[in-house]
Short mmCIF file of the C-alpha atoms (twelve columns), coordinates in Angstrom:
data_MODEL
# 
_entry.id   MODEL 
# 
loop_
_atom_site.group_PDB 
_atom_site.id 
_atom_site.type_symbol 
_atom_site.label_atom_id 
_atom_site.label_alt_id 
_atom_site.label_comp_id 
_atom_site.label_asym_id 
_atom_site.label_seq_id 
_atom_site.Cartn_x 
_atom_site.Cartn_y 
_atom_site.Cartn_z 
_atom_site.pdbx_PDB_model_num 
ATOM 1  C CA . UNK A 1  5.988  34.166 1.200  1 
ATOM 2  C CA . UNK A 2  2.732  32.039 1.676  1 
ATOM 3  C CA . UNK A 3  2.558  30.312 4.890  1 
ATOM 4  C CA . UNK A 4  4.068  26.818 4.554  1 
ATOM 5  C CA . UNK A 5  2.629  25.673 7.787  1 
ATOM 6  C CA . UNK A 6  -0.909 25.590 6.714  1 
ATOM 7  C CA . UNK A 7  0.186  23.553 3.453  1 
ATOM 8  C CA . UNK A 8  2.112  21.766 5.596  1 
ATOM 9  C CA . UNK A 9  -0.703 20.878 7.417  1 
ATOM 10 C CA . UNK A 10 -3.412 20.619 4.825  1 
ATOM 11 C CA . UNK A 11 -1.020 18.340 3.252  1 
ATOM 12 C CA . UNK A 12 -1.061 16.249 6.055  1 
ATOM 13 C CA . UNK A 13 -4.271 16.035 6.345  1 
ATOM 14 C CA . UNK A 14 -4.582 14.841 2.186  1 
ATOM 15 C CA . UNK A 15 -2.461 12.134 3.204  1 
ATOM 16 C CA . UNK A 16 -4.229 11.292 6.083  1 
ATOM 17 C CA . UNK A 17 -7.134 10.400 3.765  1 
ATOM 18 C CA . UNK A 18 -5.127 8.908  1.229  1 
ATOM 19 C CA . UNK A 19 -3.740 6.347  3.390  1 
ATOM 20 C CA . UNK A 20 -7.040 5.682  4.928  1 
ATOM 21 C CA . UNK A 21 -8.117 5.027  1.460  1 
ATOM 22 C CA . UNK A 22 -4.849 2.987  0.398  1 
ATOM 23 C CA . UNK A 23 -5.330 0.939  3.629  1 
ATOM 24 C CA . UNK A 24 -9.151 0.308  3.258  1 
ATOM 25 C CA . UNK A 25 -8.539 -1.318 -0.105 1 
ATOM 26 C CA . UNK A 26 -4.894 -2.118 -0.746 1 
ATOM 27 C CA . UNK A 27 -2.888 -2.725 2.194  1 
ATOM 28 C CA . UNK A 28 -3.346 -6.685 3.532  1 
ATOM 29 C CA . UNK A 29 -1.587 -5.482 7.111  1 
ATOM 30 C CA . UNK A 30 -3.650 -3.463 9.464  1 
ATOM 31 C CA . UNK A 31 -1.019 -0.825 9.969  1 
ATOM 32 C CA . UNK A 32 -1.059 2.536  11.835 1 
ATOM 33 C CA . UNK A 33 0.004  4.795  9.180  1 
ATOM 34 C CA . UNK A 34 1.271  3.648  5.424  1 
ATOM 35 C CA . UNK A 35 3.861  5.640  4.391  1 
ATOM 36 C CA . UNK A 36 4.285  6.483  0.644  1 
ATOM 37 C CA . UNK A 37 7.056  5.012  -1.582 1 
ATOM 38 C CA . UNK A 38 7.710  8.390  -2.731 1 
ATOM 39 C CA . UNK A 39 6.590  11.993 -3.028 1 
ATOM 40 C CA . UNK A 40 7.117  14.747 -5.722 1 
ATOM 41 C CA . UNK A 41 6.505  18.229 -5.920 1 
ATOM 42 C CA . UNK A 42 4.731  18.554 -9.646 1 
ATOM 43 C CA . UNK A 43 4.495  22.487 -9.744 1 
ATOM 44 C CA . UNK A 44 1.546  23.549 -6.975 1 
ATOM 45 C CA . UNK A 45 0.661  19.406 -6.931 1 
ATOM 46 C CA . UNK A 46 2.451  16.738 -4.758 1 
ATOM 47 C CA . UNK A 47 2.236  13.911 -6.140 1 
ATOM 48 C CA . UNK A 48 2.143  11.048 -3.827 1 
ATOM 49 C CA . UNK A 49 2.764  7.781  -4.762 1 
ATOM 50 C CA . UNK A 50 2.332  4.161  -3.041 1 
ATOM 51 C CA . UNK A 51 3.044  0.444  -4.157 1 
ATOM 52 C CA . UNK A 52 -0.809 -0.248 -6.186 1 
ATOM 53 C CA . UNK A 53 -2.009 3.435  -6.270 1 
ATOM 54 C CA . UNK A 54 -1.454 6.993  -6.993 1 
ATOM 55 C CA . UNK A 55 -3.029 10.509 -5.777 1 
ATOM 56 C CA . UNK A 56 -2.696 14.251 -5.598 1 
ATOM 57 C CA . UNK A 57 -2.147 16.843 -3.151 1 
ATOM 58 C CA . UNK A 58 -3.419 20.141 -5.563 1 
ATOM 59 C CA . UNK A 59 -1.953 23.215 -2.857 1 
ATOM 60 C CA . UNK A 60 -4.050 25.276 -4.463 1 
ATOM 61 C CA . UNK A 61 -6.804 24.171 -2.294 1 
ATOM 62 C CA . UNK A 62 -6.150 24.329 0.717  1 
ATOM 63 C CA . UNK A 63 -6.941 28.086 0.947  1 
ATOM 64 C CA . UNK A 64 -3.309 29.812 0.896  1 
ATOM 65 C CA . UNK A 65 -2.958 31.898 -2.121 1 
ATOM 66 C CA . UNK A 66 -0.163 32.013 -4.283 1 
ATOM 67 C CA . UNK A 67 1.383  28.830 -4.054 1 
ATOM 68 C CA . UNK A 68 4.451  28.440 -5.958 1 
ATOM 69 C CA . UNK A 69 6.373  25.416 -7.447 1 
ATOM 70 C CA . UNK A 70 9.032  26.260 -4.730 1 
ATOM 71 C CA . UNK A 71 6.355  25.814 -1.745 1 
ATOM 72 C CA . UNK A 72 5.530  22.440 -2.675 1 
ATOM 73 C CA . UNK A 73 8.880  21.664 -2.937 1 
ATOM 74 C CA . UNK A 74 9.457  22.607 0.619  1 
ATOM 75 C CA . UNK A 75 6.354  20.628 1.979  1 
ATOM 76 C CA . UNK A 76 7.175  17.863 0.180  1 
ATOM 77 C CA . UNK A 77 10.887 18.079 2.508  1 
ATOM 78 C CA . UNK A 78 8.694  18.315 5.524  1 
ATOM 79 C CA . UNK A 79 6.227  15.288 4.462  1 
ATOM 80 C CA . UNK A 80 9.374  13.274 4.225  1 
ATOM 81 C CA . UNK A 81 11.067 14.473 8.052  1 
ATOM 82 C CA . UNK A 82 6.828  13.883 9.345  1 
ATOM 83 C CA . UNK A 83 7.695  10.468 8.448  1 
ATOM 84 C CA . UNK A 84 11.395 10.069 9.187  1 
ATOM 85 C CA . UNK A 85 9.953  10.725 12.837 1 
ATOM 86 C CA . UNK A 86 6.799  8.868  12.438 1 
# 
């Protein structure tokens, strides 16, 4: 079993960036945090998806080895409770 914390947290640190990046140059309102319209787990990727733009969360590089399909799945269901309670 890899250690779904660190994805956890690597992931949210991806999407950190990626909503920095979404609210630089798509967002009109000056909001804390954007939160995607949707997430997927795409084998060892996430793929995260807003209104105007797409990106990428690739597990395998955030340093835990052996990522599996199921692992993403899982952070994907904590992405969406980080938000839930955002």
């Amino acid at each position: 079993m890899v250690n779904i914390d660190k994805l956890v947290t690597y992931a949210e640190l991806k999407l950190g960036q990626f909503g920095a990046d979404y609210r630089e140059h798509f967002e009109q309102d000056k909001v804390q945090e954007v939160e995607p319209a949707s997430y997927q787990a795409n084998g060892t990727t996430i793929d995260v998806n807003y209104d105007a733009k797409s990106y990428v969360i690739d597990l395998t590089q955030s340093g835990v080895h052996d990522v599996t399909p199921e692992d993403a799945q899982i952070v994907v269901e904590r992405l969406k409770e980080f938000f839930k309670h955002a």
